[in-house]
Amino acid sequence: FDGPAEFKRQLLLQKNRFLRGFTEKLLSYALCRDLEYFDERAVGKIVQAAAQDDDRLSRILVEIVKSDQFRKVRTTH
């Protein structure tokens, strides 16, 4: 891509792919671990819920916090 405008256009052409990757990174950060194959279902649910709310970041964050993965995270402290 050539510049910010082209970058934005490319992101919009692959919106679902971007949202899924973005959600995966946020969930991984929230869990303090890499995602595993069993996390894919949660990622799908989060992305689907966000899509129903105009792909809002706030909805992605709420859905991450509501996920079993986040609520049942183990700490080593």
Coordinates of C-alpha atoms in Angstrom, one line a residue:
F1 CA 0.0 0.0 0.0
D2 CA 1.0 3.6 -0.6
G3 CA 0.3 5.8 2.4
P4 CA -2.4 6.0 5.1
A5 CA -5.3 6.3 2.8
E6 CA -4.4 3.1 0.9
F7 CA -3.7 1.4 4.2
K8 CA -7.2 2.3 5.4
R9 CA -8.7 1.1 2.1
Q10 CA -6.9 -2.2 2.4
L11 CA -8.1 -2.7 6.0
L12 CA -11.7 -2.0 5.0
L13 CA -11.4 -4.6 2.2
Q14 CA -10.5 -7.2 4.7
K15 CA -12.5 -5.9 7.7
N16 CA -13.5 -9.3 9.1
R17 CA -9.9 -10.6 8.9
F18 CA -8.6 -7.5 10.6
L19 CA -11.3 -7.7 13.4
R20 CA -10.5 -11.3 14.0
G21 CA -6.8 -10.7 14.3
F22 CA -7.3 -7.6 16.4
T23 CA -9.6 -9.6 18.8
E24 CA -7.1 -12.5 19.0
K25 CA -4.3 -10.1 20.0
L26 CA -6.5 -8.3 22.6
L27 CA -7.7 -11.6 24.1
S28 CA -4.2 -13.0 24.2
Y29 CA -3.0 -9.8 26.0
A30 CA -6.0 -10.0 28.4
L31 CA -5.2 -13.6 29.3
C32 CA -1.4 -13.1 29.5
R33 CA -0.8 -16.1 27.2
D34 CA -0.8 -17.2 23.6
L35 CA -4.1 -18.4 22.3
E36 CA -4.7 -22.1 21.8
Y37 CA -7.0 -24.0 19.4
F38 CA -9.7 -24.2 22.1
D39 CA -9.9 -20.3 22.2
E40 CA -11.1 -20.1 18.6
R41 CA -14.7 -20.5 19.6
A42 CA -14.5 -17.6 22.1
V43 CA -12.8 -15.4 19.4
G44 CA -15.6 -16.2 17.0
K45 CA -18.3 -15.3 19.5
I46 CA -16.6 -12.0 20.4
V47 CA -16.2 -11.0 16.7
Q48 CA -19.8 -12.0 16.0
A49 CA -21.1 -10.0 18.9
A50 CA -19.0 -7.0 17.8
A51 CA -20.4 -7.3 14.3
Q52 CA -23.9 -6.9 15.7
D53 CA -22.8 -3.7 17.4
D54 CA -21.2 -1.9 14.4
D55 CA -17.8 -3.5 15.2
R56 CA -17.3 -1.3 18.2
L57 CA -14.1 -1.6 20.3
S58 CA -16.2 -1.2 23.4
R59 CA -18.2 -4.3 22.5
I60 CA -15.1 -6.3 21.8
L61 CA -13.7 -5.4 25.3
V62 CA -17.0 -6.2 27.0
E63 CA -17.2 -9.6 25.3
I64 CA -13.6 -10.4 26.2
V65 CA -14.3 -9.7 29.9
K66 CA -17.5 -11.8 29.7
S67 CA -15.7 -14.7 28.1
D68 CA -15.0 -17.9 30.1
Q69 CA -11.4 -17.6 29.1
F70 CA -11.0 -14.3 30.9
R71 CA -13.3 -15.1 33.9
K72 CA -11.5 -18.3 34.6
V73 CA -7.9 -17.2 34.0
R74 CA -5.4 -18.6 36.6
T75 CA -2.8 -16.4 38.2
T76 CA 0.5 -17.6 39.4
H77 CA 0.7 -15.1 42.3

